[in-house]
Amino acid sequence: MLEKAFLDILDQELVVALGCTEPIAIALASAVASKHLKGELKSLEVYASANIIKNAMGVSIPGTGKTGMNLAAALGSLGDSERKLEVLCGLKDEHISQALKLIEEGKIQIRKSDNPKKLYIEVLAKSETSTSRVIIEDRHTNITLIETDETIVFTSDDIPQCSKSDEFSFMNIDSIWDFIQEVDVRKLTKVEESININKKIADEGLLNNYGLRVGKTIYEGILKGHQTNDPVNYAMALTAAGSDARMAGSSLSVMSNSGSGNQGITATLPVIAYWEKLGTSYEDLLRATALSHLVTIYIKTKFGRLSALCGATIAATGASCGITYLQGGKKKEILGAIQNMLGNVTGMLCDGAKGGCALKVATCTSAASLSSSLAMNGIAIGCTEGIIDNDPEKTIDNLCLLSNEGTKESDRIILEIMLDKENRLIRN
């Protein structure tokens, strides 16, 4: 029974996405609103929560070479809502021209929502004779309301809901470990898909000049002999390259984890890199990557989908577990890797989605390697240090308390700085 529950969670939380998921969620809401609008679009108003704005402001929109929430919304109004987080797939030059025209004519407006939820998007579309409204909340594809001319077309209130605690109540490190040991790897099709998709965008980032070229720079250093050609440096190069390409607007999709493409990349690629260097079996790769994804998902259920703390730290914690598994680590070493990671990278702030995320991804990947190495040598941070508890489950709870309660003011200040900077750039 737990096997099915875990497989269902993997299907639910591993989602193929094109581009950064915050602007793409705006595009999805815009696409759905436009689909349910009668007549030609005359205006589109987007109301987004602070955390959505923070993660959508500075990231490139796939296939355009441009940034902007208004561009995401405009392109979304021309996209196929059935494609969910791949709503902008198949963009042509004429679509970009149409979207830019909508923006130039002042038909797209972005505003901060007063809704207290961290993940909240509301889109109001208008034509000469009609209006439509769409709300996405809590998850990037979770549409909770569709309304046309003030008549409700769909509401999630009509669907029986289970609480988050009930939905993930079977998950803990022990149950994840047991699943990884026992599952028939032929059933891990979503995990295998994540390996194939994310490796493809990483290779793209190694070959071409995307963003800050963090991954490519590390990789070229390896080829030139300036960096050691070991699993650690290769993992940093491969993972950062995937983030470089994604954040700079590559038209390749990624397999996201818990609503984030960078989390999907960070949970997957370090494990792939170690597997390539260690030469273990393909079955080991599938089990190790599934372990990484599930540890990431588990912590994220408590940590929150959007936070003032960087989500790559959580995905890299999952990756550290996967790396440890590939090296023959058992549950004791897995728990040690978690303790080491949460005693190391906790406190890395998220200052929005952008090209610089690749640097944080590289840093977290390096930490994942070190944390695993220490754990494999029987070394784990003790309970006398910081937020670390004797029980790693309690350590996870401590981290998530910090994320959810301790960083609210940090989140506010970060967004204030980013908005002030954008306003100054516009004025100049």
Short mmCIF file of C-alpha atoms in Angstrom, two decimals:
data_model
loop_
_atom_site.label_atom_id
_atom_site.label_comp_id
_atom_site.label_asym_id
_atom_site.label_seq_id
_atom_site.Cartn_x
_atom_site.Cartn_y
_atom_site.Cartn_z
CA MET A 1 0.00 0.00 0.00
CA LEU A 2 2.82 2.42 0.84
CA GLU A 3 4.47 1.59 -2.46
CA LYS A 4 1.47 2.96 -4.35
CA ALA A 5 1.35 6.02 -2.09
CA PHE A 6 5.01 6.81 -2.79
CA LEU A 7 4.61 6.25 -6.52
CA ASP A 8 1.56 8.56 -6.49
CA ILE A 9 3.57 11.24 -4.69
CA LEU A 10 6.35 10.98 -7.27
CA ASP A 11 3.77 11.36 -10.05
CA GLN A 12 2.24 14.36 -8.30
CA GLU A 13 5.39 16.22 -7.34
CA LEU A 14 7.66 15.49 -10.32
CA VAL A 15 6.19 17.65 -13.07
CA VAL A 16 7.69 18.57 -16.44
CA ALA A 17 8.02 22.35 -16.71
CA LEU A 18 9.33 24.79 -19.30
CA GLY A 19 10.98 27.81 -17.70
CA CYS A 20 10.94 29.10 -14.14
CA THR A 21 7.72 27.89 -12.52
CA GLU A 22 6.62 31.25 -11.04
CA PRO A 23 6.30 33.20 -14.32
CA ILE A 24 5.04 30.01 -15.98
CA ALA A 25 2.30 29.72 -13.35
CA ILE A 26 1.33 33.30 -14.22
CA ALA A 27 1.29 32.29 -17.89
CA LEU A 28 -0.88 29.28 -17.08
CA ALA A 29 -3.43 31.36 -15.16
CA SER A 30 -3.45 33.85 -18.04
CA ALA A 31 -3.99 31.04 -20.57
CA VAL A 32 -6.93 29.62 -18.64
CA ALA A 33 -8.50 33.07 -18.16
CA SER A 34 -8.14 33.83 -21.88
CA LYS A 35 -9.63 30.46 -22.80
CA HIS A 36 -12.76 31.21 -20.79
CA LEU A 37 -13.10 34.81 -22.02
CA LYS A 38 -15.71 35.61 -24.65
CA GLY A 39 -14.41 37.97 -27.31
CA GLU A 40 -11.05 39.57 -28.00
CA LEU A 41 -8.79 40.28 -25.04
CA LYS A 42 -8.76 43.97 -24.12
CA SER A 43 -6.99 43.85 -20.76
CA LEU A 44 -5.34 41.40 -18.38
CA GLU A 45 -4.77 42.15 -14.70
CA VAL A 46 -2.49 39.88 -12.69
CA TYR A 47 -2.53 39.94 -8.89
CA ALA A 48 0.41 37.94 -7.48
CA SER A 49 1.69 37.24 -3.97
CA ALA A 50 4.99 38.73 -2.87
CA ASN A 51 6.86 35.44 -3.21
CA ILE A 52 5.56 34.90 -6.74
CA ILE A 53 6.69 38.41 -7.68
CA LYS A 54 10.10 37.83 -6.09
CA ASN A 55 10.68 34.69 -8.14
CA ALA A 56 9.19 35.99 -11.40
CA MET A 57 10.80 39.42 -11.71
CA GLY A 58 14.28 38.69 -12.96
CA VAL A 59 14.14 35.36 -14.74
CA SER A 60 14.20 34.90 -18.52
CA ILE A 61 11.06 33.71 -20.30
CA PRO A 62 11.88 30.64 -22.43
CA GLY A 63 12.49 31.30 -26.10
CA THR A 64 12.36 35.09 -25.81
CA GLY A 65 15.66 36.28 -24.34
CA LYS A 66 13.58 38.68 -22.24
CA THR A 67 12.38 38.93 -18.66
CA GLY A 68 9.16 40.19 -17.15
CA MET A 69 5.94 39.02 -15.49
CA ASN A 70 3.96 41.08 -17.99
CA LEU A 71 5.60 39.16 -20.84
CA ALA A 72 4.79 35.84 -19.15
CA ALA A 73 1.15 36.91 -18.76
CA ALA A 74 0.90 38.21 -22.32
CA LEU A 75 2.43 35.06 -23.80
CA GLY A 76 0.22 32.93 -21.59
CA SER A 77 -2.87 34.56 -23.07
CA LEU A 78 -1.75 33.09 -26.41
CA GLY A 79 -0.69 29.70 -25.02
CA ASP A 80 -2.30 26.27 -24.64
CA SER A 81 -3.58 25.89 -21.08
CA GLU A 82 -3.81 22.11 -21.48
CA ARG A 83 -0.02 21.93 -21.44
CA LYS A 84 0.09 23.11 -17.81
CA LEU A 85 3.68 24.12 -16.90
CA GLU A 86 4.70 23.70 -20.53
CA VAL A 87 2.12 26.31 -21.55
CA LEU A 88 4.74 28.29 -23.49
CA CYS A 89 5.97 25.34 -25.55
CA GLY A 90 6.04 25.96 -29.29
CA LEU A 91 6.42 29.73 -29.11
CA LYS A 92 6.89 31.37 -32.49
CA ASP A 93 8.19 34.83 -33.34
CA GLU A 94 4.66 36.03 -34.13
CA HIS A 95 3.51 35.05 -30.62
CA ILE A 96 6.31 37.08 -29.07
CA SER A 97 5.42 40.04 -31.33
CA GLN A 98 1.76 39.78 -30.34
CA ALA A 99 2.65 39.62 -26.66
CA LEU A 100 4.96 42.64 -26.88
CA LYS A 101 2.20 44.56 -28.66
CA LEU A 102 -0.22 43.78 -25.81
CA ILE A 103 2.34 45.16 -23.36
CA GLU A 104 3.07 48.27 -25.43
CA GLU A 105 -0.66 49.02 -25.63
CA GLY A 106 -0.89 48.88 -21.84
CA LYS A 107 -3.21 45.88 -21.80
CA ILE A 108 -1.18 43.88 -19.26
CA GLN A 109 -1.04 45.04 -15.63
CA ILE A 110 0.84 43.35 -12.76
CA ARG A 111 -0.08 44.13 -9.17
CA LYS A 112 0.85 42.76 -5.75
CA SER A 113 -1.94 40.76 -4.16
CA ASP A 114 -2.96 41.28 -0.55
CA ASN A 115 -3.66 37.57 -0.18
CA PRO A 116 -1.47 36.23 2.66
CA LYS A 117 -0.59 32.98 0.89
CA LYS A 118 2.96 32.68 -0.41
CA LEU A 119 1.82 31.11 -3.67
CA TYR A 120 -1.17 33.00 -5.01
CA ILE A 121 -2.01 34.24 -8.51
CA GLU A 122 -5.27 35.83 -9.61
CA VAL A 123 -5.85 36.84 -13.22
CA LEU A 124 -8.75 38.99 -14.41
CA ALA A 125 -9.25 39.09 -18.19
CA LYS A 126 -11.61 41.47 -19.95
CA SER A 127 -13.03 41.88 -23.45
CA GLU A 128 -15.60 44.43 -24.65
CA THR A 129 -18.48 42.25 -23.44
CA SER A 130 -17.06 39.65 -21.07
CA THR A 131 -14.83 38.99 -18.07
CA SER A 132 -13.10 35.90 -16.75
CA ARG A 133 -11.22 35.26 -13.52
CA VAL A 134 -8.79 32.49 -12.57
CA ILE A 135 -7.07 31.76 -9.26
CA ILE A 136 -4.03 29.52 -8.71
CA GLU A 137 -2.90 28.93 -5.14
CA ASP A 138 -0.67 26.70 -2.99
CA ARG A 139 0.71 24.77 -5.97
CA HIS A 140 1.82 26.10 -9.33
CA THR A 141 -0.84 24.17 -11.24
CA ASN A 142 -3.53 24.17 -8.56
CA ILE A 143 -6.41 26.10 -10.16
CA THR A 144 -9.00 26.71 -7.45
CA LEU A 145 -11.40 29.00 -9.33
CA ILE A 146 -12.49 29.64 -12.91
CA GLU A 147 -15.18 32.25 -13.41
CA THR A 148 -16.76 33.65 -16.58
CA ASP A 149 -18.99 36.75 -16.41
CA GLU A 150 -19.25 36.27 -12.63
CA THR A 151 -20.59 32.74 -13.09
CA ILE A 152 -18.45 30.02 -11.50
CA VAL A 153 -17.29 27.51 -14.09
CA PHE A 154 -15.09 25.57 -11.68
CA THR A 155 -14.22 25.73 -8.01
CA SER A 156 -12.06 23.41 -5.95
CA ASP A 157 -14.63 23.74 -3.15
CA ASP A 158 -16.62 21.09 -5.01
CA ILE A 159 -13.76 18.59 -4.76
CA PRO A 160 -13.17 16.70 -1.47
CA GLN A 161 -9.90 17.94 -0.04
CA CYS A 162 -7.50 16.21 2.33
CA SER A 163 -5.21 18.26 4.52
CA LYS A 164 -1.51 18.49 3.71
CA SER A 165 -0.71 16.62 6.91
CA ASP A 166 -2.99 13.75 5.86
CA GLU A 167 -1.71 13.72 2.29
CA PHE A 168 1.92 13.23 3.33
CA SER A 169 1.41 11.64 6.75
CA PHE A 170 2.93 8.31 5.66
CA MET A 171 6.22 9.98 4.77
CA ASN A 172 9.29 10.04 6.98
CA ILE A 173 12.92 9.06 6.50
CA ASP A 174 12.27 5.50 7.69
CA SER A 175 9.37 4.88 5.29
CA ILE A 176 11.28 6.49 2.40
CA TRP A 177 14.27 4.23 3.09
CA ASP A 178 12.08 1.11 3.18
CA PHE A 179 10.41 2.09 -0.11
CA ILE A 180 13.76 2.68 -1.82
CA GLN A 181 14.99 -0.73 -0.71
CA GLU A 182 11.90 -2.65 -1.76
CA VAL A 183 10.37 -0.96 -4.83
CA ASP A 184 10.57 -2.67 -8.21
CA VAL A 185 12.67 -0.16 -10.17
CA ARG A 186 10.59 -0.81 -13.28
CA LYS A 187 7.88 1.21 -11.54
CA LEU A 188 10.14 4.26 -11.18
CA THR A 189 9.22 5.60 -14.62
CA LYS A 190 8.83 9.20 -13.44
CA VAL A 191 12.23 9.09 -11.80
CA GLU A 192 13.78 7.72 -14.98
CA GLU A 193 12.10 10.50 -16.94
CA SER A 194 13.61 13.08 -14.59
CA ILE A 195 17.07 11.61 -15.22
CA ASN A 196 16.68 11.80 -18.99
CA ILE A 197 15.10 15.26 -19.16
CA ASN A 198 17.38 16.97 -16.67
CA LYS A 199 20.56 15.42 -18.09
CA LYS A 200 19.60 16.82 -21.49
CA ILE A 201 19.36 20.43 -20.28
CA ALA A 202 22.58 20.02 -18.26
CA ASP A 203 24.43 18.91 -21.39
CA GLU A 204 22.95 21.93 -23.17
CA GLY A 205 24.33 24.20 -20.45
CA LEU A 206 27.79 22.65 -20.69
CA LEU A 207 27.93 23.17 -24.46
CA ASN A 208 26.55 26.70 -24.79
CA ASN A 209 26.87 30.11 -23.16
CA TYR A 210 23.85 30.47 -20.89
CA GLY A 211 23.55 33.01 -18.10
CA LEU A 212 26.61 33.28 -15.90
CA ARG A 213 28.06 30.10 -17.45
CA VAL A 214 28.78 28.73 -13.97
CA GLY A 215 28.58 25.08 -14.99
CA LYS A 216 30.41 25.55 -18.26
CA THR A 217 33.19 27.48 -16.54
CA ILE A 218 33.73 24.71 -13.97
CA TYR A 219 33.62 22.09 -16.72
CA GLU A 220 36.13 23.94 -18.89
CA GLY A 221 38.39 24.20 -15.85
CA ILE A 222 38.21 20.40 -15.55
CA LEU A 223 39.06 19.95 -19.24
CA LYS A 224 42.01 22.34 -18.95
CA GLY A 225 43.33 20.60 -15.86
CA HIS A 226 42.66 23.58 -13.59
CA GLN A 227 40.07 21.57 -11.65
CA THR A 228 40.34 17.93 -10.62
CA ASN A 229 38.20 15.62 -12.76
CA ASP A 230 36.47 14.06 -9.76
CA PRO A 231 32.82 13.43 -8.87
CA VAL A 232 32.58 16.61 -6.78
CA ASN A 233 33.63 19.06 -9.49
CA TYR A 234 31.78 17.19 -12.21
CA ALA A 235 28.60 17.22 -10.10
CA MET A 236 28.95 20.98 -9.55
CA ALA A 237 29.53 21.57 -13.27
CA LEU A 238 26.65 19.40 -14.47
CA THR A 239 24.12 20.71 -11.96
CA ALA A 240 25.03 24.37 -12.35
CA ALA A 241 24.94 24.00 -16.14
CA GLY A 242 21.35 22.77 -15.96
CA SER A 243 20.42 25.78 -13.84
CA ASP A 244 22.36 28.16 -16.14
CA ALA A 245 20.39 26.99 -19.17
CA ARG A 246 17.02 26.95 -17.44
CA MET A 247 17.30 30.37 -15.83
CA ALA A 248 18.62 31.98 -19.02
CA GLY A 249 15.54 30.97 -21.01
CA SER A 250 16.47 27.68 -22.68
CA SER A 251 13.55 26.21 -24.60
CA LEU A 252 14.27 22.77 -23.09
CA SER A 253 11.95 21.54 -20.35
CA VAL A 254 13.04 20.20 -16.96
CA MET A 255 11.53 17.82 -14.45
CA SER A 256 10.61 19.98 -11.48
CA ASN A 257 10.37 18.80 -7.88
CA SER A 258 7.77 20.28 -5.52
CA GLY A 259 7.00 23.06 -7.97
CA SER A 260 10.58 24.14 -8.70
CA GLY A 261 12.72 23.35 -11.73
CA ASN A 262 15.94 24.21 -9.92
CA GLN A 263 14.95 21.82 -7.15
CA GLY A 264 14.34 19.12 -9.75
CA ILE A 265 17.72 19.82 -11.30
CA THR A 266 19.52 19.87 -7.94
CA ALA A 267 17.84 16.68 -6.72
CA THR A 268 18.73 14.83 -9.92
CA LEU A 269 21.99 15.92 -11.54
CA PRO A 270 24.49 15.50 -8.66
CA VAL A 271 23.31 11.90 -8.34
CA ILE A 272 23.71 11.34 -12.10
CA ALA A 273 27.20 12.85 -11.99
CA TYR A 274 28.32 10.57 -9.16
CA TRP A 275 26.79 7.55 -10.89
CA GLU A 276 28.71 8.30 -14.08
CA LYS A 277 31.97 8.60 -12.17
CA LEU A 278 31.45 5.62 -9.83
CA GLY A 279 30.17 3.25 -12.50
CA THR A 280 27.54 1.55 -10.33
CA SER A 281 24.48 -0.18 -11.79
CA TYR A 282 21.60 1.60 -13.50
CA GLU A 283 19.30 0.16 -10.85
CA ASP A 284 21.41 1.92 -8.22
CA LEU A 285 20.97 5.19 -10.12
CA LEU A 286 17.18 4.80 -10.17
CA ARG A 287 17.00 3.99 -6.46
CA ALA A 288 19.43 6.78 -5.49
CA THR A 289 17.61 9.38 -7.59
CA ALA A 290 14.23 8.28 -6.20
CA LEU A 291 15.69 8.63 -2.70
CA SER A 292 16.90 12.13 -3.52
CA HIS A 293 13.54 13.19 -4.94
CA LEU A 294 11.56 11.77 -2.03
CA VAL A 295 13.74 13.30 0.69
CA THR A 296 13.37 16.64 -1.13
CA ILE A 297 9.60 16.26 -1.40
CA TYR A 298 9.30 15.20 2.24
CA ILE A 299 11.23 18.17 3.61
CA LYS A 300 9.44 20.56 1.23
CA THR A 301 6.03 19.47 2.57
CA LYS A 302 7.08 21.09 5.84
CA PHE A 303 9.42 23.77 4.50
CA GLY A 304 6.88 25.34 2.11
CA ARG A 305 6.90 25.68 -1.67
CA LEU A 306 8.07 29.30 -1.53
CA SER A 307 10.27 30.65 1.22
CA ALA A 308 12.79 33.30 2.14
CA LEU A 309 15.30 30.44 2.31
CA CYS A 310 16.75 28.90 -0.85
CA GLY A 311 14.98 25.72 -2.00
CA ALA A 312 18.19 24.39 -3.55
CA THR A 313 19.42 23.70 -0.01
CA ILE A 314 16.59 21.19 0.43
CA ALA A 315 17.06 19.56 -2.98
CA ALA A 316 20.79 19.29 -2.33
CA THR A 317 19.99 17.56 0.96
CA GLY A 318 18.08 15.01 -1.09
CA ALA A 319 21.02 14.78 -3.51
CA SER A 320 23.42 14.20 -0.62
CA CYS A 321 21.30 11.22 0.41
CA GLY A 322 21.33 9.89 -3.16
CA ILE A 323 25.11 10.32 -3.42
CA THR A 324 25.51 8.50 -0.11
CA TYR A 325 23.36 5.63 -1.35
CA LEU A 326 25.49 5.26 -4.50
CA GLN A 327 28.57 4.94 -2.32
CA GLY A 328 27.03 2.08 -0.36
CA GLY A 329 25.65 4.13 2.50
CA LYS A 330 22.86 2.68 4.63
CA LYS A 331 20.17 4.43 6.64
CA LYS A 332 22.64 5.55 9.32
CA GLU A 333 24.81 7.31 6.74
CA ILE A 334 21.74 8.80 5.02
CA LEU A 335 20.65 10.33 8.32
CA GLY A 336 24.17 11.64 8.87
CA ALA A 337 24.17 13.30 5.45
CA ILE A 338 20.89 15.06 6.31
CA GLN A 339 22.31 16.32 9.62
CA ASN A 340 25.45 17.60 7.91
CA MET A 341 23.54 19.38 5.16
CA LEU A 342 21.08 21.10 7.49
CA GLY A 343 23.94 22.18 9.73
CA ASN A 344 25.75 23.67 6.74
CA VAL A 345 23.61 25.47 4.15
CA THR A 346 20.70 26.47 6.39
CA GLY A 347 20.29 30.23 6.16
CA MET A 348 21.04 30.64 2.44
CA LEU A 349 18.52 33.28 1.41
CA CYS A 350 16.35 33.23 -1.70
CA ASP A 351 16.52 36.65 -3.35
CA GLY A 352 14.40 35.68 -6.32
CA ALA A 353 14.78 33.46 -9.36
CA LYS A 354 17.56 34.63 -11.68
CA GLY A 355 20.75 33.61 -13.46
CA GLY A 356 22.68 33.78 -10.19
CA CYS A 357 20.70 30.79 -8.89
CA ALA A 358 23.26 28.61 -10.70
CA LEU A 359 25.92 29.81 -8.25
CA LYS A 360 23.78 28.77 -5.29
CA VAL A 361 23.05 25.44 -6.96
CA ALA A 362 26.81 24.86 -7.40
CA THR A 363 27.47 25.77 -3.76
CA CYS A 364 24.73 23.45 -2.51
CA THR A 365 26.00 20.62 -4.73
CA SER A 366 29.48 21.03 -3.26
CA ALA A 367 27.95 20.92 0.23
CA ALA A 368 26.01 17.77 -0.72
CA SER A 369 29.27 16.06 -1.70
CA LEU A 370 31.05 17.10 1.48
CA SER A 371 28.12 16.15 3.71
CA SER A 372 27.99 12.71 2.12
CA SER A 373 31.73 12.20 2.45
CA LEU A 374 31.62 13.04 6.15
CA ALA A 375 28.63 10.76 6.72
CA MET A 376 30.36 7.88 4.90
CA ASN A 377 33.24 8.33 7.35
CA GLY A 378 30.92 8.14 10.33
CA ILE A 379 30.92 11.90 10.95
CA ALA A 380 27.71 13.84 11.59
CA ILE A 381 27.03 17.16 13.30
CA GLY A 382 25.95 16.65 16.91
CA CYS A 383 22.90 17.92 18.75
CA THR A 384 24.86 20.55 20.69
CA GLU A 385 25.26 22.60 17.51
CA GLY A 386 22.72 25.15 16.27
CA ILE A 387 19.38 23.81 15.06
CA ILE A 388 20.67 20.21 14.91
CA ASP A 389 18.84 17.69 17.12
CA ASN A 390 19.73 14.12 18.01
CA ASP A 391 16.81 12.98 15.87
CA PRO A 392 17.19 14.08 12.22
CA GLU A 393 13.39 14.26 11.95
CA LYS A 394 13.44 16.91 14.67
CA THR A 395 16.28 18.69 12.87
CA ILE A 396 14.06 18.87 9.78
CA ASP A 397 11.23 20.30 11.91
CA ASN A 398 13.60 22.90 13.35
CA LEU A 399 14.70 23.97 9.86
CA CYS A 400 11.10 24.24 8.68
CA LEU A 401 10.12 26.28 11.73
CA LEU A 402 12.93 28.67 10.83
CA SER A 403 11.75 28.79 7.21
CA ASN A 404 8.08 29.35 7.99
CA GLU A 405 8.21 31.56 11.06
CA GLY A 406 11.67 33.03 11.32
CA THR A 407 12.13 34.57 7.90
CA LYS A 408 8.99 36.61 7.34
CA GLU A 409 10.79 39.91 7.84
CA SER A 410 13.67 38.75 5.61
CA ASP A 411 11.18 37.99 2.85
CA ARG A 412 9.63 41.45 3.17
CA ILE A 413 12.99 43.24 3.09
CA ILE A 414 14.26 41.20 0.12
CA LEU A 415 11.18 42.05 -1.94
CA GLU A 416 11.38 45.72 -0.89
CA ILE A 417 15.00 45.90 -2.06
CA MET A 418 14.18 44.19 -5.37
CA LEU A 419 11.19 46.43 -6.11
CA ASP A 420 13.14 49.58 -5.20
CA LYS A 421 15.96 48.50 -7.51
CA GLU A 422 13.52 47.83 -10.37
CA ASN A 423 11.85 51.20 -9.90
CA ARG A 424 15.23 52.96 -10.04
CA LEU A 425 16.19 51.07 -13.19
CA ILE A 426 12.90 52.06 -14.83
CA ARG A 427 13.38 55.73 -13.92
CA ASN A 428 16.92 55.71 -15.34
#
